[in-house]
PDB file of C-alpha atoms in Angstrom:
ATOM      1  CA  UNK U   1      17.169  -5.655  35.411  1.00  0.00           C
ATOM      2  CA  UNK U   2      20.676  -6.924  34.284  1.00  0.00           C
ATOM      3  CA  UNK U   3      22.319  -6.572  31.410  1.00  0.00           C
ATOM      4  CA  UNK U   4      21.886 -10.552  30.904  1.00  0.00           C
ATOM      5  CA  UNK U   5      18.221 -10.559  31.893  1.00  0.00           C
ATOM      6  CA  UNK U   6      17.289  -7.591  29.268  1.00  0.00           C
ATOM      7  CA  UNK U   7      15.229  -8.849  26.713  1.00  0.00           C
ATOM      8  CA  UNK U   8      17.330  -8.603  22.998  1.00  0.00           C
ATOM      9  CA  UNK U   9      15.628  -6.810  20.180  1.00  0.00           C
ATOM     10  CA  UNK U  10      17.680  -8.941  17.265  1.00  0.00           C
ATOM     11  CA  UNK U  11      17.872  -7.352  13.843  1.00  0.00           C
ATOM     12  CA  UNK U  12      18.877  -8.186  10.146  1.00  0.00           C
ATOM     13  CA  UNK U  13      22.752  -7.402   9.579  1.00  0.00           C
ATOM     14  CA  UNK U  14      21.582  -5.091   6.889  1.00  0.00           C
ATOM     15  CA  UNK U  15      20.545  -2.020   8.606  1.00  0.00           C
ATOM     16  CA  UNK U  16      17.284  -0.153   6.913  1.00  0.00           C
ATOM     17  CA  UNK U  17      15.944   3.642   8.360  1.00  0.00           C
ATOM     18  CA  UNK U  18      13.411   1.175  10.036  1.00  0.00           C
ATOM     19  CA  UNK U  19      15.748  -0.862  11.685  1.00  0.00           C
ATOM     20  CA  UNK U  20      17.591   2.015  12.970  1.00  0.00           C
ATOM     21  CA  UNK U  21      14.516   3.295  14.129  1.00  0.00           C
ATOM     22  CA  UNK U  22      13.600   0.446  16.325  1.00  0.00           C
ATOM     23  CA  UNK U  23      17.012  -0.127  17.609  1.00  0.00           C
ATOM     24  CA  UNK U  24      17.169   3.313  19.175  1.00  0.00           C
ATOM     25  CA  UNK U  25      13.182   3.160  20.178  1.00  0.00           C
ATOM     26  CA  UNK U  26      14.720  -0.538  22.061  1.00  0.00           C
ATOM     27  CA  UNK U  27      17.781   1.236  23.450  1.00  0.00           C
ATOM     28  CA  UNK U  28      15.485   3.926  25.095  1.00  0.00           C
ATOM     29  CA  UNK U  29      12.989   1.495  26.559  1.00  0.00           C
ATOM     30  CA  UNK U  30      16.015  -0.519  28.252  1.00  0.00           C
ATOM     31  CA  UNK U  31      15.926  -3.269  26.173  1.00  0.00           C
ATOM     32  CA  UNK U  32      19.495  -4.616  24.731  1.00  0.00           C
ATOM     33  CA  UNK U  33      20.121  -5.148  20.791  1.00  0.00           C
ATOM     34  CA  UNK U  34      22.243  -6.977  18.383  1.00  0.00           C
ATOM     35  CA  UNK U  35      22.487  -8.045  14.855  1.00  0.00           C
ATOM     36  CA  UNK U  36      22.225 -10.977  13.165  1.00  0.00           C
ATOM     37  CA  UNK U  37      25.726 -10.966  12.059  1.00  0.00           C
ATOM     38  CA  UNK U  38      26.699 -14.780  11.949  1.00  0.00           C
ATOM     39  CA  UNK U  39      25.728 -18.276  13.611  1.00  0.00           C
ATOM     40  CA  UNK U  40      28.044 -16.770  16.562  1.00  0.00           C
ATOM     41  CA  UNK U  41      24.960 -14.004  17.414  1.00  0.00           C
ATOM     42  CA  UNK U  42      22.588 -17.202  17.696  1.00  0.00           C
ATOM     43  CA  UNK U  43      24.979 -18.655  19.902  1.00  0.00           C
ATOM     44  CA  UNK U  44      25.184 -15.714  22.410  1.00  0.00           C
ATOM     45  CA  UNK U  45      21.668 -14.990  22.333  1.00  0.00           C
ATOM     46  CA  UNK U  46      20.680 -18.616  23.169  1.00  0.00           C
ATOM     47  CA  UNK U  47      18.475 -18.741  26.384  1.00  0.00           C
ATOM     48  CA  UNK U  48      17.209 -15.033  26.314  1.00  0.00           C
ATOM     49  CA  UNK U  49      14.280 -13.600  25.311  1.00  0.00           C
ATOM     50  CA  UNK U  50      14.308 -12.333  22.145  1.00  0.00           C
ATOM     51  CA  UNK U  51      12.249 -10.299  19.657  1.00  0.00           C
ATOM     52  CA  UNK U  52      13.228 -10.085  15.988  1.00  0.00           C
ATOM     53  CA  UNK U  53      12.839  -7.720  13.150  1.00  0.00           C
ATOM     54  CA  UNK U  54      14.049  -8.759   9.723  1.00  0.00           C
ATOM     55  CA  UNK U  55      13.435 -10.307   7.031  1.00  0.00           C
ATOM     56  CA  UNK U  56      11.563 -14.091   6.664  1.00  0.00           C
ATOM     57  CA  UNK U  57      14.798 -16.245   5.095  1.00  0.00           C
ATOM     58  CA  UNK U  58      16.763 -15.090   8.329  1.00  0.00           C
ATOM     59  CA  UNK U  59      14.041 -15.489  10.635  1.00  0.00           C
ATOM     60  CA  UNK U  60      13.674 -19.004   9.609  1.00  0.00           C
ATOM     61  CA  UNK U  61      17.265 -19.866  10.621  1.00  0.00           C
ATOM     62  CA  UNK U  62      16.991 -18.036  13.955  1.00  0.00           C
ATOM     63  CA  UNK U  63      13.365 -18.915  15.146  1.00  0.00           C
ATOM     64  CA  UNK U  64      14.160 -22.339  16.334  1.00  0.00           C
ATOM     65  CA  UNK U  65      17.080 -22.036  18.124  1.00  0.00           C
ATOM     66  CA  UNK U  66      15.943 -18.921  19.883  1.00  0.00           C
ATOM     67  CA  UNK U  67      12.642 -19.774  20.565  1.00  0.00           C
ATOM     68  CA  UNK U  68      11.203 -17.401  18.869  1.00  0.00           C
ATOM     69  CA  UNK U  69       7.476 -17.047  17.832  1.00  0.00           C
ATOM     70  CA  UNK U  70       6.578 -15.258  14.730  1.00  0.00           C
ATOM     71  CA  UNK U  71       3.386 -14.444  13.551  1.00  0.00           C
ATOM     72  CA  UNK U  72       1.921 -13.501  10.172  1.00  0.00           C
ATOM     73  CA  UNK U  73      -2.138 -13.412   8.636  1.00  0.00           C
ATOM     74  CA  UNK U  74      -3.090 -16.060   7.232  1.00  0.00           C
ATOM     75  CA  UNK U  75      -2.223 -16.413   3.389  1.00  0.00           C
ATOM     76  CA  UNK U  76      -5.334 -16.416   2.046  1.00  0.00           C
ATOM     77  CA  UNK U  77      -6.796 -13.470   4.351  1.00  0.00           C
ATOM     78  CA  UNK U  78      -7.586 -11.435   1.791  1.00  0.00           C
ATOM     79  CA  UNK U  79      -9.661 -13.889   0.234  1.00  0.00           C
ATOM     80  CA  UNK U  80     -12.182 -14.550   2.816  1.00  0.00           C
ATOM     81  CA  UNK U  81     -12.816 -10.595   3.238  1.00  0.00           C
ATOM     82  CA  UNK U  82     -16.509  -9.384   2.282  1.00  0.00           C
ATOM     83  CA  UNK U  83     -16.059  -7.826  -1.154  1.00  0.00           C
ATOM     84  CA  UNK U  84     -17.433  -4.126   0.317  1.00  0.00           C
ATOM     85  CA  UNK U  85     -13.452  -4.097   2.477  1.00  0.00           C
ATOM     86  CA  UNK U  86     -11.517  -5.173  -0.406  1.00  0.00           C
ATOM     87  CA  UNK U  87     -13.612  -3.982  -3.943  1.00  0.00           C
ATOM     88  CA  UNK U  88     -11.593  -6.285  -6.324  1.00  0.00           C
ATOM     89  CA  UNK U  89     -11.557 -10.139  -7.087  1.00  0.00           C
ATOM     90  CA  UNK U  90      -8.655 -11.889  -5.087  1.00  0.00           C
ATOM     91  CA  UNK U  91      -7.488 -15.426  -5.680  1.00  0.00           C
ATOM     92  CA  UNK U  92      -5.084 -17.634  -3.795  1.00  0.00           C
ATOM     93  CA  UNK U  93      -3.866 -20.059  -6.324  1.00  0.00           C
ATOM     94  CA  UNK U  94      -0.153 -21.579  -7.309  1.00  0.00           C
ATOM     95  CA  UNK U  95       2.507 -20.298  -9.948  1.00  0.00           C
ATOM     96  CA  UNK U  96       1.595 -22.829 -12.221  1.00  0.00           C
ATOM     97  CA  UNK U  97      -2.370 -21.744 -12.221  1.00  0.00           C
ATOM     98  CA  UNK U  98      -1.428 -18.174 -12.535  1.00  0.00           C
ATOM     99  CA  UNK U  99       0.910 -19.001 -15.880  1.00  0.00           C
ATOM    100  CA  UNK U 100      -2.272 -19.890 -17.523  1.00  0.00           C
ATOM    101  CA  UNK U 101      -3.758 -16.113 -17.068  1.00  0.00           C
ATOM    102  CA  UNK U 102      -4.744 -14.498 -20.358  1.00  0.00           C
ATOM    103  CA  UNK U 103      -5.800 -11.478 -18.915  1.00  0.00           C
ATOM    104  CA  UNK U 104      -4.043  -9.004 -17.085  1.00  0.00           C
ATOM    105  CA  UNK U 105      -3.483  -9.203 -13.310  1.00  0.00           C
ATOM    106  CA  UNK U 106      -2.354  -7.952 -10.409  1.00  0.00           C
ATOM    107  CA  UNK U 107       0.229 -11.187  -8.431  1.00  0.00           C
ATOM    108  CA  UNK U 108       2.062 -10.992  -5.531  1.00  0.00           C
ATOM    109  CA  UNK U 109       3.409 -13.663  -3.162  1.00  0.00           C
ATOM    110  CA  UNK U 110       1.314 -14.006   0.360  1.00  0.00           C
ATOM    111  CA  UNK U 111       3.880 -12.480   2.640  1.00  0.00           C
ATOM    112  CA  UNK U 112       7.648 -12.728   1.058  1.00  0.00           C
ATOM    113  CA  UNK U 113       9.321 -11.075  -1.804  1.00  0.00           C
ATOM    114  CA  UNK U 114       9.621 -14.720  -4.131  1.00  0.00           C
ATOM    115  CA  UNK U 115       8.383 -12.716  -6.944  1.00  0.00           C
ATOM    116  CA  UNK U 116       8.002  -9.020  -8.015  1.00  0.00           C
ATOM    117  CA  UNK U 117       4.444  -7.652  -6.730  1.00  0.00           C
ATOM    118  CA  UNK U 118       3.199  -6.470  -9.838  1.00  0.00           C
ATOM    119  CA  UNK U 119       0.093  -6.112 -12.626  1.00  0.00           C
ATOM    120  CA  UNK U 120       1.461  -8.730 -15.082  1.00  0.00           C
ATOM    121  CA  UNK U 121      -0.341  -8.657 -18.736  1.00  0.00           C
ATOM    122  CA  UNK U 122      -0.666 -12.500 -18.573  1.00  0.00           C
ATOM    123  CA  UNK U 123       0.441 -15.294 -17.057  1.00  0.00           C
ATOM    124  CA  UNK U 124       3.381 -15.714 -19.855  1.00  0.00           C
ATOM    125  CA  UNK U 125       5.049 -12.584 -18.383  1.00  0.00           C
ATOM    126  CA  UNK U 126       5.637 -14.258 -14.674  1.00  0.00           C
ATOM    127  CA  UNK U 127       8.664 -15.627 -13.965  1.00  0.00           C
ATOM    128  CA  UNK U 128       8.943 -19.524 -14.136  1.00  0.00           C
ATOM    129  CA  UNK U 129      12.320 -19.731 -12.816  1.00  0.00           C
ATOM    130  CA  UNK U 130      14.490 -18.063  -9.914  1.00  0.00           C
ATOM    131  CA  UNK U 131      15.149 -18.926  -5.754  1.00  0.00           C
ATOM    132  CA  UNK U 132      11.888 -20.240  -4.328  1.00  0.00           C
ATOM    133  CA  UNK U 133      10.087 -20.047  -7.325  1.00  0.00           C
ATOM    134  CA  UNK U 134       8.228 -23.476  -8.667  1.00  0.00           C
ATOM    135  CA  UNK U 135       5.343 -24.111  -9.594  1.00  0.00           C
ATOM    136  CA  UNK U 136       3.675 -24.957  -6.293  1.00  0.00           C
ATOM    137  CA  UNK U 137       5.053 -21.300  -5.230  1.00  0.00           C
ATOM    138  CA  UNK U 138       1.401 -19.379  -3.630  1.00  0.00           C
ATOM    139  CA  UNK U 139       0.433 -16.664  -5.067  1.00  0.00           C
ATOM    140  CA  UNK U 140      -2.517 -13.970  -5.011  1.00  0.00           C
ATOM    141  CA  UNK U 141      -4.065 -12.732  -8.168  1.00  0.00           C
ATOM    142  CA  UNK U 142      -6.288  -9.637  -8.110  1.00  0.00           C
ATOM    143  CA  UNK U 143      -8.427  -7.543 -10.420  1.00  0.00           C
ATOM    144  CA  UNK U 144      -5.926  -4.847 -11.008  1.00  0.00           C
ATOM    145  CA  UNK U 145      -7.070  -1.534  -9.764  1.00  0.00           C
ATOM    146  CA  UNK U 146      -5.268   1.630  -8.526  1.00  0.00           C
ATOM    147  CA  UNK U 147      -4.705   3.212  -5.302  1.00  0.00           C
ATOM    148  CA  UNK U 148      -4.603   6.678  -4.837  1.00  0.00           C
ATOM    149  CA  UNK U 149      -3.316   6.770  -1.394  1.00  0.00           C
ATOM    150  CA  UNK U 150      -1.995   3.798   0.947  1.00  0.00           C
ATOM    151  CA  UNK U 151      -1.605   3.689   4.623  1.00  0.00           C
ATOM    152  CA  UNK U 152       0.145   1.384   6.944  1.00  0.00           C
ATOM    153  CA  UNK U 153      -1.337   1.134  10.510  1.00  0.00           C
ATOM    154  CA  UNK U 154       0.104  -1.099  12.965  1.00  0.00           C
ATOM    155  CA  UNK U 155      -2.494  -2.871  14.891  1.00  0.00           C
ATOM    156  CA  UNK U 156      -1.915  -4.066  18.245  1.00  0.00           C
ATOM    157  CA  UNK U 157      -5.195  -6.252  20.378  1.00  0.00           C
ATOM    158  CA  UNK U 158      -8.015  -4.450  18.222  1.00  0.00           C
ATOM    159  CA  UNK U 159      -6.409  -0.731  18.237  1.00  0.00           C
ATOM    160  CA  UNK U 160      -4.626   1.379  15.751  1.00  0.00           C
ATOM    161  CA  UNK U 161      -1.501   2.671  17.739  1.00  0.00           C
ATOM    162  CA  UNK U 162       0.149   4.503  15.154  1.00  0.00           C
ATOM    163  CA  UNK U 163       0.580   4.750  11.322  1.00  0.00           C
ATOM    164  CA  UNK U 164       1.400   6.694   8.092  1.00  0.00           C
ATOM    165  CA  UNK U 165       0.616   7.543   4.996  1.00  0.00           C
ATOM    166  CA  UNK U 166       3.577   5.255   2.368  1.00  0.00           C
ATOM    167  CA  UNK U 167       2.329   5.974  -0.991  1.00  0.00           C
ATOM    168  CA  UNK U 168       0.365   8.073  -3.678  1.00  0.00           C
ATOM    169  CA  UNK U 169      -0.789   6.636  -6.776  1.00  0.00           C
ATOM    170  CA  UNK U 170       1.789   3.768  -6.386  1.00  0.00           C
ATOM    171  CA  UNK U 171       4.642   6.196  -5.803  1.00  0.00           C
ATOM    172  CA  UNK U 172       6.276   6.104  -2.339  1.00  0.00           C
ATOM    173  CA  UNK U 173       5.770   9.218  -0.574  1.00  0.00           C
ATOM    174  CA  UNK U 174       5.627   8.995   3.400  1.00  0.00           C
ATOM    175  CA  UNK U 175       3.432  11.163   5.067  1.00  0.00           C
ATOM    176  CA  UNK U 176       0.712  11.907   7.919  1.00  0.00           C
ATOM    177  CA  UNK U 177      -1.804   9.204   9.184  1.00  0.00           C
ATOM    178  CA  UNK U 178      -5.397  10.447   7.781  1.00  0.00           C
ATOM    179  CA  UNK U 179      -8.141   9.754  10.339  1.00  0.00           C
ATOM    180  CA  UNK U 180     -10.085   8.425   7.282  1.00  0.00           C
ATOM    181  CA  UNK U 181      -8.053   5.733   7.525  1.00  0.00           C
ATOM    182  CA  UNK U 182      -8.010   4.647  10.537  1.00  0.00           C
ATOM    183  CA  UNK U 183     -11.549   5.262  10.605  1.00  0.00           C
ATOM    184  CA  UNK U 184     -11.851   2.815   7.353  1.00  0.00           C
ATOM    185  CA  UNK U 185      -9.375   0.362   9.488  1.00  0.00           C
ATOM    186  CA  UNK U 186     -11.352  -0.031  12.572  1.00  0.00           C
ATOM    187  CA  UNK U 187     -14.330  -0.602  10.606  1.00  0.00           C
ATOM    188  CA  UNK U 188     -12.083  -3.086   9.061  1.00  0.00           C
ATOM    189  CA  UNK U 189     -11.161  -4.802  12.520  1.00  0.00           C
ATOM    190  CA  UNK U 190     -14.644  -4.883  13.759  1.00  0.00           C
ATOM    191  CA  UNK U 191     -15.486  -6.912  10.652  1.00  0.00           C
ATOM    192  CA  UNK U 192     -12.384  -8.972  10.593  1.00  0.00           C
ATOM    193  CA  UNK U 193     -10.421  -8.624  13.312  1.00  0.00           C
ATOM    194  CA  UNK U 194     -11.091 -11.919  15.241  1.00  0.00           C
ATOM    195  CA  UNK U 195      -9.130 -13.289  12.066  1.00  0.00           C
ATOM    196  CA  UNK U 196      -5.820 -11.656  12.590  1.00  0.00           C
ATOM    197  CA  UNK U 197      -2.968 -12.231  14.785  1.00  0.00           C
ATOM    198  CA  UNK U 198      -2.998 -10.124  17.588  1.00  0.00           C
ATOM    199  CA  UNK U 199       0.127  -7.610  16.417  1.00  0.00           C
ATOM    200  CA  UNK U 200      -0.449  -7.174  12.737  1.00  0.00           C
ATOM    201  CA  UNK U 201       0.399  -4.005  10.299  1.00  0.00           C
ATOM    202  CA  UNK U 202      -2.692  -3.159   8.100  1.00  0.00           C
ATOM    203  CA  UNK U 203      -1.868  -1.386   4.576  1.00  0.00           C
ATOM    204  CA  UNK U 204      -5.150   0.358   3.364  1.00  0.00           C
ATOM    205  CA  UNK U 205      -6.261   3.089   1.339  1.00  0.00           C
ATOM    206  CA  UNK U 206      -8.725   4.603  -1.068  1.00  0.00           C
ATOM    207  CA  UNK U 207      -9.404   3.679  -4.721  1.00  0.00           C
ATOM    208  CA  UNK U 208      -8.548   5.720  -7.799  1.00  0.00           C
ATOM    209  CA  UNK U 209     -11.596   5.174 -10.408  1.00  0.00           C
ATOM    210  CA  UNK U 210     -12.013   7.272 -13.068  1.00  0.00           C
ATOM    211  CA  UNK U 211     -15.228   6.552 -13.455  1.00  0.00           C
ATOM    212  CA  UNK U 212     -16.377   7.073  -9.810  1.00  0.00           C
ATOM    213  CA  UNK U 213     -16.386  10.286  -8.132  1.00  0.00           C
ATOM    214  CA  UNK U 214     -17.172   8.998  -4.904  1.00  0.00           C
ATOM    215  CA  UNK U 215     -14.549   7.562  -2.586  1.00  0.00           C
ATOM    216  CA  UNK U 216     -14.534   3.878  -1.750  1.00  0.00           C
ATOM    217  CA  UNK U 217     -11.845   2.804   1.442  1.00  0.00           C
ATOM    218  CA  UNK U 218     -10.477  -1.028   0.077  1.00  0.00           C
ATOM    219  CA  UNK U 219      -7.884  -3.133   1.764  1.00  0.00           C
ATOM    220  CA  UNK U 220      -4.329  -3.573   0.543  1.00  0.00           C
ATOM    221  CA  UNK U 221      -3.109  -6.373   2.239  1.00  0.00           C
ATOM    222  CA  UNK U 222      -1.904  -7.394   6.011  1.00  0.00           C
ATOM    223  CA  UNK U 223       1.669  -7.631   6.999  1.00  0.00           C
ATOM    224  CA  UNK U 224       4.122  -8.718   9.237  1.00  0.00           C
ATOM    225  CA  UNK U 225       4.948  -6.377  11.594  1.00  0.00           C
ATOM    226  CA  UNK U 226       8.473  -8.015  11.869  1.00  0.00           C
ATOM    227  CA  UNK U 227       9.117  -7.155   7.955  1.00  0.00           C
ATOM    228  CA  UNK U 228       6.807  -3.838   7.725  1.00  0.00           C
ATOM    229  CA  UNK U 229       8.708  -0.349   7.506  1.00  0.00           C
ATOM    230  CA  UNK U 230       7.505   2.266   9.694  1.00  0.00           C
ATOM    231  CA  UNK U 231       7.675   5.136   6.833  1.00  0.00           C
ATOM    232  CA  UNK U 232       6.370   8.022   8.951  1.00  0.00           C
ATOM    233  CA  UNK U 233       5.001   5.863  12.067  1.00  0.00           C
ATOM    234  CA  UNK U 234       5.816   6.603  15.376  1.00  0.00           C
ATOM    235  CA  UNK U 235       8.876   3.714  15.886  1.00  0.00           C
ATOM    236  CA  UNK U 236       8.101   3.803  19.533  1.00  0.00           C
ATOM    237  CA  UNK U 237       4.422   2.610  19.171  1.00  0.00           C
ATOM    238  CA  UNK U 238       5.715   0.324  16.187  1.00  0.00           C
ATOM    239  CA  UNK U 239       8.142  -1.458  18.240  1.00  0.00           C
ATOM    240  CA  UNK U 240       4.813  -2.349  20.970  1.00  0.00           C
ATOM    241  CA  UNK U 241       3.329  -3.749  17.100  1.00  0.00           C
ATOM    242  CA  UNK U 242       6.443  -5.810  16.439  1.00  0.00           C
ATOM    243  CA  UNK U 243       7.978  -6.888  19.912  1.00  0.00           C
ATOM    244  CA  UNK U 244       4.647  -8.675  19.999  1.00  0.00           C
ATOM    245  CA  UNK U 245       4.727  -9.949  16.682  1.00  0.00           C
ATOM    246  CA  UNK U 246       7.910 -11.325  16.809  1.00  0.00           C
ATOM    247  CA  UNK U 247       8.725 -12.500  20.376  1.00  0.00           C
ATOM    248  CA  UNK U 248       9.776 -15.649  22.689  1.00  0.00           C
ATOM    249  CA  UNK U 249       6.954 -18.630  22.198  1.00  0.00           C
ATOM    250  CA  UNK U 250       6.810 -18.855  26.604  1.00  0.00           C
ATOM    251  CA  UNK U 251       5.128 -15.332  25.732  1.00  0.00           C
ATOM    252  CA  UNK U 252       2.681 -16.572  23.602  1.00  0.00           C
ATOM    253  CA  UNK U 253      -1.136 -16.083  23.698  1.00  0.00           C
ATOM    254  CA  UNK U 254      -3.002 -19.054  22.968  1.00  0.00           C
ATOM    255  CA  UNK U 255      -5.468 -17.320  20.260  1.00  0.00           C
ATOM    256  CA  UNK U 256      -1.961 -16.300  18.489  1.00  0.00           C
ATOM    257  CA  UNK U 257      -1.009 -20.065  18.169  1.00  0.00           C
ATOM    258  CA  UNK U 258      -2.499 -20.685  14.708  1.00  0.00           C
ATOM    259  CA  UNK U 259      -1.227 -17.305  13.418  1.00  0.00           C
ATOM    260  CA  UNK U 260       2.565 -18.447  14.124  1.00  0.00           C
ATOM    261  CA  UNK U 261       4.973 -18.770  11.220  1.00  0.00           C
ATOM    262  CA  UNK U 262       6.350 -22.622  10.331  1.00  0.00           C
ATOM    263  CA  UNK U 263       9.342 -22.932   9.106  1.00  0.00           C
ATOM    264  CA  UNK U 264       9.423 -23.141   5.124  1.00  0.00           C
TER     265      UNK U 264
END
């Protein structure tokens, strides 16, 4: 394979411990990598095939001209899960719908970082101004509950290939993969798996109720691979998750069409 035939791992210019990660898991595997430095990287990368991690605003410059197909779940995935996977109320609605919440809730965007993911006390305390916020802006509104552990697994055709612990009681704290959750996830992906892209991270965990001894697996949400950290993943079986994810459109599967990302 020569140099100019190598497919490219692009990343952000704004290197993370993920990205680093994944560029050296690329490097090993033969594959070449650059950084999205400037309209000049486009230009040199034009014509091969490329894969992309980073984040969503950059992606949406480069996916055109490089040919590049990237694939998220569908924004209102959550919403169409049984209510035994995710154990909370979950709304898709607008901005403007969730101003009018008197109640306290948990809102987060579908897949960028518009607003702050957080439990707001009511509607008044969102923000109604800001880049890419309006009120047409899609949002998800929960039941707030609490976490006491959450997973990421990165799912690739059906199958867990690696994963970690990210979190305790909303805390970051990286740590081991617990086969009770990836048990919980492939129940998950026998349920729901047909309605997923085929390279998707899966963020999972079990609830923290007071007033339930028992423990009850729920979803978190679904990423993109192509904008997931790997915390304490294996980046080697992450980069199979993303190079999929976020790879040349002459690659594509056809049941991944309606999972690609359109341009905002």
């Amino acid at each position: 394979m020569t140099a100019r035939s190598a497919p490219v791992l692009l990343t952000c210019a704004q290197e993370t411990s993920t990205t680093a990660l994944l560029v050296e898991a690329a490097a090993r595997r033969g594959l070449d990598t650059a950084a999205l430095t400037g309209p000049a990287a486009v230009e040199r990368l034009t014509g091969r095939l490329v894969h992309w991690y980073g984040g969503p605003l950059a992606a949406a410059r480069v996916a055109a001209p490089l040919g590049l197909a990237l694939l998220e779940p569908d924004d209102a995935w959550l919403t169409r899960l049984p209510a035994e996977l995710t154990r909370r109320r979950i709304e898709l609605t607008t901005l403007a719908e969730a101003w009018t919440l008197r109640e306290p809730a948990f809102v987060k965007p579908p897949s960028d970082k518009s607003l702050p993911p957080a439990v707001y006390p009511d509607g008044s305390r969102l923000p109604r101004t800001g880049e890419r916020i309006g009120p047409d802006t899609p949002v998800l509104v929960s039941e707030p509950v609490r976490f006491a552990a959450e997973y990421r697994l990165f799912v690739l055709d059906g199958e867990v290939r690696t994963g970690s612990r990210y979190a305790r009681f909303g805390r970051l704290d990286p740590g081991p993969l617990a086969a009770d959750a990836t048990a919980f996830a492939r129940r998950l992906l026998a349920a729901a798996g047909d309605t997923l892209p085929s390279a998707v991270a899966l963020d999972v965990g079990p609830l923290a109720d007071p007033y339930d001894s028992a423990e009850h697996w729920a979803v978190v949400e679904a990423n993109m691979p192509w904008f997931a950290h790997c915390y304490a993943a294996d980046p080697d079986r992450v980069l199979d998750v993303v190079l999929r994810a976020a790879g040349p459109w002459a690659a594509l599967a056809p049941a991944d069409r309606r999972f690609v990302r359109t341009a905002a």
